[in-house]
Coordinates of C-alpha atoms and ligand atoms in Angstrom, one line a residue:
M1 CA 0.8 -23.2 -9.9
Q2 CA -0.7 -21.4 -12.7
M3 CA 1.8 -18.6 -14.5
K4 CA 0.5 -15.1 -14.9
W5 CA 1.8 -11.8 -16.0
W6 CA 0.8 -10.2 -13.0
K7 CA 2.8 -12.7 -10.7
E8 CA 6.0 -12.0 -13.2
S9 CA 5.6 -8.4 -12.3
V10 CA 6.9 -5.6 -10.9
V11 CA 4.5 -2.6 -9.7
Y12 CA 5.3 0.5 -9.1
Q13 CA 2.7 3.1 -7.3
I14 CA 2.8 6.7 -7.9
Y15 CA 0.8 9.0 -5.7
P16 CA 0.1 11.6 -8.5
R17 CA -0.3 14.5 -6.2
S18 CA 3.7 14.4 -4.7
F19 CA 5.3 12.8 -8.1
F20 CA 5.9 15.5 -10.7
D21 CA 4.3 18.7 -11.2
S22 CA 4.7 20.1 -15.2
N23 CA 2.6 23.5 -14.5
G24 CA 4.2 25.1 -11.8
D25 CA 1.3 25.2 -9.7
G26 CA 2.6 23.0 -6.8
I27 CA 0.8 19.9 -7.4
G28 CA 1.9 16.8 -9.3
D29 CA -0.3 15.9 -12.4
L30 CA -0.8 13.7 -15.4
R31 CA 1.4 15.7 -17.6
G32 CA 4.4 15.2 -15.0
I33 CA 3.9 11.6 -15.2
I34 CA 4.3 11.5 -18.8
L35 CA 7.1 13.3 -18.7
K36 CA 8.6 10.8 -16.6
L37 CA 7.8 7.8 -18.1
D38 CA 11.5 7.0 -19.2
Y39 CA 12.8 7.0 -15.7
L40 CA 10.3 4.3 -14.9
K41 CA 11.1 2.2 -17.9
E42 CA 14.9 2.7 -16.9
L43 CA 14.0 1.0 -13.4
G44 CA 12.2 -1.6 -15.4
V45 CA 9.2 -1.9 -13.6
N46 CA 6.3 -2.9 -15.6
V47 CA 3.0 -2.4 -14.3
V48 CA 2.0 1.1 -12.7
W49 CA -0.4 1.7 -9.7
L50 CA -1.7 5.1 -10.2
S51 CA -3.3 6.5 -6.9
P52 CA -6.8 8.3 -7.8
V53 CA -7.1 11.0 -10.2
Y54 CA -10.5 11.4 -10.4
K55 CA -12.5 14.2 -9.9
S56 CA -12.2 14.8 -6.3
P57 CA -12.7 17.7 -3.5
N58 CA -10.0 16.3 -1.9
D59 CA -10.7 16.5 1.8
D60 CA -8.6 12.8 1.7
N61 CA -6.2 13.6 -1.5
G62 CA -8.6 12.0 -4.2
Y63 CA -9.8 8.9 -2.3
D64 CA -13.0 10.9 -2.1
I65 CA -14.5 10.6 -5.4
S66 CA -16.9 12.9 -7.0
D67 CA -17.2 12.0 -10.5
Y68 CA -15.8 8.2 -11.1
Q69 CA -15.4 9.1 -15.0
D70 CA -13.5 12.4 -15.2
I71 CA -10.0 13.6 -14.2
M72 CA -9.2 16.1 -11.4
P73 CA -8.7 19.3 -12.9
E74 CA -5.3 19.9 -10.9
F75 CA -3.9 16.6 -12.6
G76 CA -4.9 17.6 -16.3
T77 CA -7.6 16.2 -18.5
L78 CA -9.3 13.1 -20.0
A79 CA -7.2 13.8 -22.9
D80 CA -3.8 13.9 -20.6
W81 CA -4.6 10.6 -19.3
E82 CA -5.2 8.9 -22.6
E83 CA -1.8 10.2 -23.9
M84 CA -0.5 8.9 -20.4
L85 CA -1.8 5.4 -20.8
D86 CA -0.6 5.3 -24.6
G87 CA 3.0 6.4 -23.4
M88 CA 3.0 3.8 -20.7
H89 CA 1.8 1.1 -23.3
R90 CA 4.3 1.9 -25.7
R91 CA 7.1 1.5 -23.0
G92 CA 5.6 -2.2 -22.0
I93 CA 4.2 -0.8 -19.1
K94 CA 0.6 -1.5 -17.8
L95 CA -1.7 0.5 -15.8
V96 CA -3.4 -0.5 -12.6
M97 CA -5.9 2.2 -11.8
D98 CA -7.4 2.8 -8.1
L99 CA -10.8 1.9 -7.6
V100 CA -12.3 3.4 -4.5
V101 CA -16.0 1.9 -3.7
N102 CA -16.5 1.8 -0.6
H103 CA -17.5 5.3 -0.4
T104 CA -17.9 8.4 -2.5
S105 CA -17.3 11.8 -1.8
D106 CA -20.3 13.8 -0.2
E107 CA -20.1 15.9 -3.3
H108 CA -20.6 12.9 -5.7
P109 CA -24.3 13.9 -7.3
W110 CA -25.5 10.2 -5.9
F111 CA -24.7 11.6 -2.3
V112 CA -26.2 15.2 -3.4
E113 CA -29.2 13.5 -4.2
S114 CA -29.2 10.8 -1.3
R115 CA -29.6 13.5 1.3
K116 CA -32.4 15.7 -0.2
S117 CA -35.0 13.5 1.3
R118 CA -35.8 10.2 2.8
D119 CA -37.6 9.0 -0.1
N120 CA -35.7 10.3 -2.8
P121 CA -34.4 7.5 -5.2
Y122 CA -30.5 7.7 -4.2
R123 CA -31.6 7.9 -0.5
D124 CA -31.0 3.8 -0.5
Y125 CA -27.3 4.1 -2.3
Y126 CA -25.8 5.2 1.1
I127 CA -26.4 3.7 4.6
W128 CA -28.4 6.1 6.7
R129 CA -30.1 5.4 10.0
P130 CA -32.1 7.2 12.7
G131 CA -30.4 8.3 15.9
V132 CA -30.8 6.0 18.9
D133 CA -31.8 8.1 22.2
G134 CA -30.4 11.5 20.3
R135 CA -27.2 9.8 19.8
E136 CA -25.5 8.3 16.5
P137 CA -27.0 5.0 15.5
N138 CA -23.9 2.5 17.0
N139 CA -20.5 3.5 18.9
W140 CA -18.1 2.7 15.8
K141 CA -15.1 5.3 15.3
S142 CA -13.8 6.7 12.3
H143 CA -10.4 5.4 11.2
F144 CA -10.1 9.6 11.0
S145 CA -11.2 10.4 14.5
G146 CA -14.7 11.0 15.7
S147 CA -17.8 8.9 15.3
A148 CA -18.0 7.1 12.2
W149 CA -21.4 8.7 11.7
Q150 CA -22.5 12.2 10.6
Y151 CA -26.0 13.9 11.2
D152 CA -27.7 15.3 8.6
P153 CA -30.2 18.3 9.7
V154 CA -32.4 17.9 6.1
T155 CA -33.7 14.3 7.0
Q156 CA -32.6 14.1 10.8
E157 CA -31.1 11.2 10.2
Y158 CA -27.1 10.0 10.7
Y159 CA -25.2 8.8 7.4
L160 CA -21.8 6.1 7.9
H161 CA -18.7 7.5 7.0
L162 CA -15.8 4.9 8.0
F163 CA -13.3 7.3 6.6
S164 CA -13.8 11.3 6.7
K165 CA -17.7 12.8 7.1
K166 CA -17.1 13.7 3.3
Q167 CA -16.5 10.5 2.5
P168 CA -20.0 8.4 3.2
D169 CA -19.7 4.9 2.6
L170 CA -21.8 3.3 -0.4
N171 CA -24.8 1.1 0.4
W172 CA -23.6 -2.4 -1.3
E173 CA -26.8 -4.2 -0.3
N174 CA -28.3 -2.1 -3.2
P175 CA -28.3 -4.0 -6.4
Q176 CA -28.7 -0.7 -8.5
V177 CA -25.0 0.7 -6.5
R178 CA -23.3 -2.6 -7.6
Q179 CA -24.5 -1.9 -11.1
E180 CA -23.5 1.4 -11.1
I181 CA -19.8 0.7 -10.1
Y182 CA -19.8 -2.5 -12.7
S183 CA -20.5 -0.1 -15.4
M184 CA -17.9 2.2 -14.5
M185 CA -15.6 -0.4 -14.3
H186 CA -16.4 -1.6 -17.6
W187 CA -15.7 2.2 -18.9
W188 CA -12.3 2.0 -17.8
L189 CA -11.2 -1.4 -19.0
K190 CA -13.1 -0.4 -22.3
K191 CA -10.1 2.7 -22.6
G192 CA -7.6 -0.1 -21.9
V193 CA -6.7 0.1 -18.1
D194 CA -5.1 -3.2 -17.0
G195 CA -6.4 -3.6 -13.7
F196 CA -7.6 -2.4 -10.5
R197 CA -6.4 -1.7 -7.1
M198 CA -9.4 -2.0 -5.1
D199 CA -9.3 0.7 -1.7
V200 CA -10.5 -0.9 1.4
I201 CA -12.2 -3.5 -0.7
N202 CA -13.0 -6.0 2.3
M203 CA -15.2 -3.1 4.3
I204 CA -17.7 -3.1 1.3
S205 CA -20.0 -5.6 3.4
K206 CA -21.2 -4.5 6.9
T207 CA -22.9 -7.0 9.3
P208 CA -26.7 -6.2 9.3
G209 CA -27.9 -4.7 12.1
L210 CA -24.5 -2.8 12.3
P211 CA -23.9 -3.9 16.1
N212 CA -22.1 -1.7 18.2
A213 CA -18.6 -2.3 18.6
P214 CA -16.8 -4.2 21.6
R215 CA -15.6 -1.6 24.3
L216 CA -11.7 -2.0 24.8
S217 CA -11.0 1.3 26.3
D218 CA -12.8 4.1 28.0
D219 CA -13.0 6.2 24.6
R220 CA -16.7 6.8 23.3
Y221 CA -16.0 5.5 20.2
Q222 CA -14.6 2.2 19.3
Y223 CA -13.1 0.2 16.0
G224 CA -16.0 -1.6 14.6
G225 CA -13.8 -3.9 12.6
N226 CA -15.5 -6.9 13.6
Y227 CA -18.6 -6.0 11.6
F228 CA -17.6 -4.3 8.6
L229 CA -14.0 -6.1 7.8
N230 CA -14.6 -9.2 5.6
G231 CA -18.7 -9.3 6.3
P232 CA -21.0 -12.0 5.6
R233 CA -21.9 -11.0 2.1
L234 CA -18.1 -9.6 0.6
L235 CA -17.2 -12.8 -1.3
E236 CA -20.6 -13.0 -3.0
Y237 CA -20.2 -9.4 -3.8
L238 CA -16.7 -9.9 -5.4
N239 CA -17.7 -12.9 -7.1
E240 CA -20.9 -11.1 -8.6
M241 CA -18.1 -8.3 -9.8
K242 CA -15.9 -11.2 -11.3
Q243 CA -18.7 -12.8 -13.1
Q244 CA -20.0 -9.4 -14.4
V245 CA -16.9 -7.7 -15.2
L246 CA -13.3 -9.0 -14.0
S247 CA -13.6 -12.2 -15.8
Q248 CA -14.0 -10.6 -19.1
Y249 CA -10.3 -9.0 -19.1
D250 CA -6.8 -10.1 -18.7
I251 CA -6.2 -8.0 -15.5
L252 CA -4.1 -7.4 -12.3
T253 CA -6.4 -6.9 -9.2
V254 CA -5.4 -6.4 -5.8
G255 CA -7.6 -5.9 -2.9
E256 CA -6.5 -3.6 -0.2
T257 CA -7.5 -5.8 2.6
P258 CA -7.1 -4.6 6.1
G259 CA -7.5 -7.1 9.2
V260 CA -7.0 -9.9 6.8
T261 CA -5.8 -13.2 7.6
P262 CA -4.6 -16.0 5.0
Q263 CA -7.6 -17.8 5.0
N264 CA -9.4 -14.8 4.2
A265 CA -6.8 -14.2 1.4
I266 CA -7.0 -17.5 0.1
A267 CA -11.0 -17.2 0.1
L268 CA -10.2 -14.2 -2.4
T269 CA -7.3 -15.0 -4.3
N270 CA -7.7 -18.7 -5.0
E271 CA -6.6 -20.3 -8.5
Q272 CA -9.8 -22.1 -8.8
N273 CA -12.4 -19.6 -7.6
G274 CA -11.1 -16.7 -6.2
A275 CA -12.1 -13.5 -7.2
L276 CA -8.9 -11.4 -6.9
S277 CA -5.3 -11.9 -8.0
M278 CA -3.8 -11.2 -5.1
V279 CA -4.4 -8.8 -1.6
F280 CA -2.7 -6.7 0.6
Q281 CA -2.3 -7.8 4.0
F282 CA -1.4 -5.4 6.8
E283 CA -0.2 -7.4 10.0
H284 CA 3.6 -6.4 9.2
M285 CA 2.4 -2.9 9.2
G286 CA 1.3 -3.4 13.0
L287 CA 4.3 -4.7 14.6
D288 CA 5.5 -1.5 15.9
A289 CA 1.9 -0.4 17.3
N290 CA -0.3 -1.1 20.5
P291 CA -1.8 -4.6 19.2
N292 CA -5.5 -3.3 19.8
P293 CA -7.2 -3.1 16.4
G294 CA -7.7 0.3 14.6
S295 CA -4.3 1.4 16.6
T296 CA -1.5 1.5 14.0
R297 CA -1.0 5.2 13.7
D298 CA -1.7 6.6 17.2
S299 CA 0.6 4.3 18.8
I300 CA 4.4 3.3 18.7
T301 CA 6.5 0.6 20.0
T302 CA 9.6 -1.1 18.9
W303 CA 9.3 -3.9 16.1
K304 CA 10.9 -7.3 16.4
L305 CA 12.7 -9.2 13.6
A306 CA 11.2 -12.7 15.2
D307 CA 7.8 -10.8 14.7
L308 CA 8.6 -9.9 11.0
K309 CA 9.6 -13.6 10.6
A310 CA 6.6 -14.9 12.1
V311 CA 4.0 -12.8 10.2
M312 CA 6.0 -13.3 7.0
T313 CA 6.6 -16.1 7.1
R314 CA 2.9 -17.5 8.0
W315 CA 1.8 -15.6 4.6
Q316 CA 4.2 -16.9 2.3
K317 CA 3.6 -20.6 3.4
D318 CA 0.0 -20.6 4.0
L319 CA -0.7 -18.9 0.5
D320 CA 2.1 -21.1 -1.0
G321 CA 0.1 -22.6 -4.4
K322 CA -3.1 -21.9 -2.9
G323 CA -3.5 -18.1 -3.6
W324 CA -1.0 -15.0 -4.3
N325 CA 0.8 -12.8 -2.1
S326 CA 1.4 -9.0 -2.8
N327 CA 4.8 -7.8 -1.1
Y328 CA 5.2 -4.1 -0.1
L329 CA 7.0 -2.7 3.1
T330 CA 5.5 1.0 2.3
N331 CA 2.9 2.9 0.1
H332 CA 1.1 6.5 0.4
D333 CA -0.5 5.5 3.8
Q334 CA 3.0 3.9 5.8
P335 CA 6.1 5.7 6.8
R336 CA 9.4 5.6 4.8
Q337 CA 10.2 1.9 5.1
I338 CA 14.4 2.9 5.8
S339 CA 13.1 5.2 8.8
R340 CA 10.9 2.1 10.1
F341 CA 12.7 -1.3 9.4
G342 CA 16.0 -0.1 8.2
H343 CA 18.6 2.6 9.5
D344 CA 18.1 6.0 7.8
G345 CA 21.2 7.3 9.1
R346 CA 24.9 5.9 8.6
Y347 CA 23.6 2.8 7.0
R348 CA 20.5 4.2 5.0
V349 CA 22.0 3.0 1.3
E350 CA 22.9 -0.6 2.8
S351 CA 19.6 -0.9 4.8
A352 CA 17.5 0.3 1.8
K353 CA 19.1 -2.1 -0.5
L354 CA 18.5 -4.8 2.2
L355 CA 14.7 -4.3 2.4
G356 CA 14.7 -4.2 -1.4
T357 CA 16.2 -7.3 -1.4
F358 CA 13.8 -8.9 0.8
L359 CA 10.7 -7.1 -0.8
H360 CA 12.1 -9.1 -4.3
M361 CA 13.2 -12.2 -3.3
L362 CA 9.7 -13.1 -1.3
Q363 CA 7.1 -15.4 -2.9
G364 CA 4.4 -13.1 -4.5
T365 CA 4.7 -9.4 -6.6
P366 CA 6.4 -7.0 -5.3
Y367 CA 5.2 -3.4 -4.8
I368 CA 7.5 -0.3 -4.7
Y369 CA 6.4 3.0 -3.9
Q370 CA 7.6 6.2 -5.6
G371 CA 10.9 7.5 -3.9
E372 CA 12.2 3.9 -2.1
E373 CA 14.4 3.7 -5.0
L374 CA 15.9 6.7 -4.4
G375 CA 16.4 5.6 -0.6
M376 CA 13.7 8.4 0.6
T377 CA 13.2 9.1 4.6
N378 CA 10.6 10.1 6.7
V379 CA 10.1 13.8 7.5
T380 CA 10.0 15.4 10.8
F381 CA 7.9 18.8 10.1
E382 CA 8.3 20.7 13.9
S383 CA 4.7 21.9 13.4
I384 CA 1.3 20.2 12.9
D385 CA 0.4 23.1 10.6
D386 CA 2.9 21.6 8.1
Y387 CA 1.1 18.3 8.0
R388 CA -1.4 18.2 5.1
D389 CA -3.2 14.6 5.6
I390 CA -6.5 14.6 7.3
E391 CA -5.9 11.3 9.3
T392 CA -2.6 13.3 10.8
I393 CA -4.4 16.2 11.6
N394 CA -7.6 15.3 13.0
M395 CA -5.6 12.5 15.1
Y396 CA -3.7 15.0 16.6
H397 CA -6.4 17.5 17.8
E398 CA -8.2 14.5 19.2
Q399 CA -5.3 13.5 21.2
V400 CA -4.1 16.7 22.2
E401 CA -7.3 18.8 22.9
E402 CA -9.8 16.0 23.6
K403 CA -7.6 13.7 25.6
G404 CA -5.1 16.2 26.9
R405 CA -2.1 14.3 25.7
D406 CA 1.5 16.0 25.5
P407 CA 1.6 17.6 22.1
R408 CA 5.1 16.7 21.6
S409 CA 4.7 12.8 22.2
V410 CA 1.9 13.2 19.6
M411 CA 4.3 14.8 17.4
E412 CA 6.8 11.6 18.0
I413 CA 4.2 9.3 16.7
I414 CA 3.4 11.8 13.6
H415 CA 6.9 12.0 12.8
A416 CA 7.4 8.0 13.2
K417 CA 3.7 7.2 11.4
S418 CA 2.1 10.1 9.9
R419 CA 1.0 9.2 6.2
D420 CA 2.8 12.4 5.1
N421 CA 6.0 10.9 5.3
A422 CA 5.3 9.4 2.2
R423 CA 3.6 12.0 0.8
T424 CA 6.5 14.4 0.5
P425 CA 7.5 15.4 -3.1
M426 CA 9.4 13.1 -5.1
Q427 CA 13.0 14.1 -4.8
W428 CA 14.1 14.7 -8.6
D429 CA 17.4 16.7 -8.0
D430 CA 19.0 18.8 -5.9
G431 CA 17.7 22.3 -7.2
P432 CA 15.0 24.4 -5.5
Q433 CA 12.1 22.2 -4.2
A434 CA 14.0 19.2 -5.1
G435 CA 12.9 19.6 -8.8
F436 CA 9.4 18.7 -8.0
T437 CA 7.9 22.1 -9.1
T438 CA 8.7 25.3 -10.3
G439 CA 6.0 26.7 -7.8
T440 CA 5.4 26.3 -4.4
P441 CA 4.7 22.6 -3.3
W442 CA 1.4 21.6 -1.7
I443 CA 3.3 19.8 1.3
K444 CA 7.1 21.0 1.9
V445 CA 9.7 19.0 0.5
N446 CA 12.0 16.7 2.9
P447 CA 15.1 19.1 3.5
N448 CA 17.5 16.1 2.7
Y449 CA 17.1 16.6 -0.8
S450 CA 20.1 18.0 -1.6
E451 CA 22.0 14.9 -0.8
I452 CA 18.8 12.0 -1.6
N453 CA 17.5 12.5 -5.4
A454 CA 16.7 10.9 -8.6
A455 CA 19.8 12.9 -10.1
Q456 CA 22.2 11.3 -7.7
V457 CA 20.9 7.9 -7.6
L458 CA 21.0 7.9 -11.6
A459 CA 24.6 8.7 -11.8
D460 CA 25.9 6.7 -9.4
P461 CA 26.0 3.0 -10.4
N462 CA 26.3 1.7 -6.5
S463 CA 23.2 3.5 -6.3
I464 CA 20.0 1.9 -4.4
F465 CA 18.2 2.8 -8.2
H466 CA 21.1 0.9 -9.4
F467 CA 20.4 -2.0 -7.2
Y468 CA 16.3 -2.2 -7.7
K469 CA 17.2 -2.3 -11.5
K470 CA 19.0 -5.4 -10.6
L471 CA 16.8 -7.3 -8.6
I472 CA 13.7 -6.5 -11.1
Q473 CA 16.3 -8.0 -13.7
L474 CA 16.8 -10.9 -11.7
R475 CA 13.0 -11.8 -11.1
K476 CA 13.0 -11.5 -15.4
T477 CA 15.4 -14.1 -15.7
Y478 CA 15.1 -16.5 -13.2
P479 CA 11.6 -18.1 -12.9
F480 CA 12.3 -19.8 -9.7
V481 CA 12.7 -15.9 -7.8
I482 CA 9.2 -15.9 -8.9
Y483 CA 7.3 -19.4 -8.3
G484 CA 9.6 -20.8 -5.8
S485 CA 8.5 -21.8 -2.4
Y486 CA 9.6 -20.0 0.8
D487 CA 11.4 -21.7 3.6
L488 CA 12.5 -20.2 6.8
I489 CA 16.0 -21.0 8.1
L490 CA 17.6 -20.0 11.2
P491 CA 14.1 -19.2 12.5
E492 CA 16.0 -18.1 16.1
H493 CA 18.3 -15.9 14.9
E494 CA 18.4 -12.6 16.2
Q495 CA 19.7 -10.4 13.7
I496 CA 19.7 -12.7 10.8
Y497 CA 16.4 -13.2 8.3
A498 CA 17.5 -16.0 6.0
F499 CA 15.4 -18.3 3.8
T500 CA 15.3 -20.2 0.7
R501 CA 13.3 -20.4 -2.2
I502 CA 13.0 -23.9 -4.3
F503 CA 11.4 -24.4 -7.5
E504 CA 11.8 -27.8 -9.2
D505 CA 15.8 -28.5 -8.9
E506 CA 16.4 -24.7 -8.4
R507 CA 17.6 -23.2 -5.2
L508 CA 17.8 -19.8 -3.8
L509 CA 19.7 -18.7 -0.3
I510 CA 18.9 -15.3 0.9
V511 CA 20.4 -14.0 3.7
L512 CA 19.6 -10.5 5.4
N513 CA 21.5 -9.2 8.3
Y514 CA 18.9 -6.8 9.9
S515 CA 21.2 -5.5 12.3
Q516 CA 23.9 -2.5 12.9
E517 CA 26.3 -5.2 14.0
Y518 CA 28.7 -7.6 12.4
V519 CA 27.4 -11.1 12.8
V520 CA 29.1 -14.0 12.1
L521 CA 26.9 -16.8 10.8
T522 CA 27.2 -20.7 10.7
M523 CA 24.7 -21.9 8.1
P524 CA 22.6 -25.0 9.1
E525 CA 24.3 -28.2 8.5
D526 CA 21.0 -29.8 6.4
L527 CA 21.8 -26.7 3.5
R528 CA 23.5 -29.3 1.7
Y529 CA 24.9 -28.0 -1.7
T530 CA 28.0 -28.7 -4.1
S531 CA 28.3 -24.9 -4.9
A532 CA 26.9 -21.5 -4.5
S533 CA 26.7 -18.7 -6.9
L534 CA 26.3 -15.1 -5.8
L535 CA 23.4 -13.3 -7.5
I536 CA 23.4 -9.8 -5.6
C537 CA 24.9 -8.3 -2.9
N538 CA 25.1 -5.2 -1.4
Y539 CA 28.7 -4.9 -0.1
P540 CA 31.6 -5.9 -2.2
V541 CA 31.9 -10.0 -1.6
D542 CA 34.9 -12.2 -2.7
P543 CA 32.8 -14.3 -5.0
A544 CA 34.8 -17.6 -3.6
I545 CA 34.0 -17.3 -0.3
H546 CA 32.8 -20.4 1.4
I547 CA 29.0 -19.9 2.7
D548 CA 29.3 -22.6 5.4
H549 CA 30.6 -20.1 7.9
F550 CA 31.1 -16.1 7.2
T551 CA 30.9 -12.6 8.4
L552 CA 27.9 -10.4 7.5
Q553 CA 28.4 -6.7 7.8
P554 CA 25.7 -4.3 9.0
Y555 CA 22.5 -4.2 7.2
E556 CA 24.3 -6.9 4.7
A557 CA 22.4 -8.7 2.3
R558 CA 23.0 -11.6 -0.2
V559 CA 21.5 -13.7 -2.7
Y560 CA 23.1 -17.0 -3.7
Q561 CA 22.2 -19.7 -6.1
L562 CA 22.7 -23.0 -4.6
V563 CA 23.6 -25.8 -6.6
G564 CA 23.4 -29.6 -5.5
Q565 CA 20.7 -31.7 -3.7
G566 CA 19.6 -30.0 -0.1
R567 CA 16.6 -28.6 1.4
Ligands
NOJ1 C1 -7.1 3.5 1.8 C2 -6.1 4.3 1.0 O1 -4.9 3.6 0.8 C3 -6.1 5.7 1.9 O2 -5.2 6.4 1.4 C4 -7.4 6.3 2.1 O3 -7.6 7.5 2.8 C5 -8.7 5.3 2.7 N1 -8.7 4.1 2.0 C6 -9.9 5.6 2.4 O4 -10.1 5.6 0.8

C-alpha cells in the first residue's frame, strides 16, 4: 500500500455560512474563518474542506454557483480568500475546495445564454429536451421534490435539474463544457489549493436516452438513480480530468458518490489507475430509512448495530489495499451524529467520544464536521418557518400539501433528518447567539448553546474537544492506526462493536459499547496476546485490568495496543 499525506490526514469540514460571522450581518464569512484558524490548529486537523464560497444566488446555500472564479460577497472577497489560504498554510493546514460541476446556478452566464434560444452557442452546455405528450421528457424526480425537469417558455423545451430548478445539470457529453471546467480547476490549483471535494461527481454521466425510472410507488415522479448514478462515461470523464488536471498536482480528491458500491469505489480510487484519492459512500447513512432509493430523508426507521457492522466491515475489507475509504458520520447534509448514532441526552459526552473513536480508528481518512468536536446535537424547531434548507421546506410542502400527510409526523422526520440539524450556527460560547454573530443569525441557534459550546470544551480537559485532539495525535504517532487492516471480532454481539487493526507485527483492539447498558464482555479465545496497553478510553480505567473478561460502561470506548502473536 502506498503511503500518502492524504491518508495520514484528518479533515475538518467548514460550512462557512454557519461557522463564524466577523461583521455582524448574521452570516458566517471568510474573515470569520481567519479568526478561528488557531482553534483549528489547536484541534490538530491538517486539512480543511470548505463548502462552497463561490458567487451564488444561494438557492441551495452556495451549491448553486453563478461564478466559479469569484467569491460570494456575503462571505468576502478574493483577497480575503487569499489571506485565509495563506493563514492555513502558515499553520500547516491544507485547503480542499468544494467543486460543484454536476450543475451550475441558473444565473450562471452559461445558462443565461443557454436558455435564450435553441441555437445559442451555449445551448448544449445543459441538458434540454422537448416535452413528451405535453409532459416532462421522463418521470425522474428531483432530489428536492417534484419533477427533475423544468419547462422554459422562451424556447418551449425542458431542462434537467437533478436538484433545484435553479441548479440546471451541465451536459458533460459536450467536450467544451469539460474543457471549461478543467481550466477553472487549474486556476484554483495554481492559486495553491490542495484538493477538491467533488459534489455528486458520480451523477455527471447520464444513460443515453434518459430512460424512465422504474415505478416503485404511486408517485408521479420516481428516483432515476439507475440512469444517472455511476453512468456509462463516468470513468472516462474522470480519467480525462485526471490526465488533464489532477495528475499535475499533489492533491487530495474526494468524490461525493451516492449509491456507490465498493466495486465502483475501487474503480474510482485504486492506486494504479483510479482518478480520485477517495470517495464518500452513503450506505451507513441509509440505515435508518426506508430502503427504497432516494428515501433517506423522507422516512425514518431505527438503525441496527448489526447493519452498521455489516456495512462498515464490507467497506473496510473490500477496499483494503485496493482503494481508500473516507470515513464520516455526519456532514452538512446529515443530522448530527450523536443524535443519530449515539445518545444526545445523559450519555452525550460519552457517546460523542465513542463515535469519535470509531471514526478515527477505522482504516481511511477521517472527516470531522464543524461542531462535532463540541458534541453539537440536532435541533427541534417547532415551526417549518424556522427551517432554511430548500430540501426540507420542499419535502414538507410536498408531503403535507400534496400527499396529505399529518404535519406532525412530517415534522418528526424533519427533527430527525433535516439538513438544518447540521447547519445551525457553530456554538462558540454561552453569550448571545452562541457567540456566532453580533447580529441576527440567518438560521436560529440551537438553544442548548449555553451548555454546549467551544469555550466550555476548551476549558475542560475531559471534554470531547480534548478527546478528539488525542485521537488525532494517536493517528500522528502510530502509523498502524492509518495503514492497519481491519478485522471484525464478536460479529454477533448486539451491543458491542469490536474490531482489530493489524499492520506488520503491530495490533490494535478497539472495543465500543454502542448501548446505554453495562455489558460484560469475554474476548474471543483466538485473540491471543501477551500484553495489552491502553491507548485511549472515555471512562477512567485501571490500566492493569485484564481484558479477557471485563465490563464496559454505557457508551464506553477503549483502544488497546496488543503485544504478542495473535490474529
Ligand atoms: C450535495 C451537497 O452536499 C448538497 O448540500 C447539495 O444540496 C447537493 N449536492 C447539490 O449540489
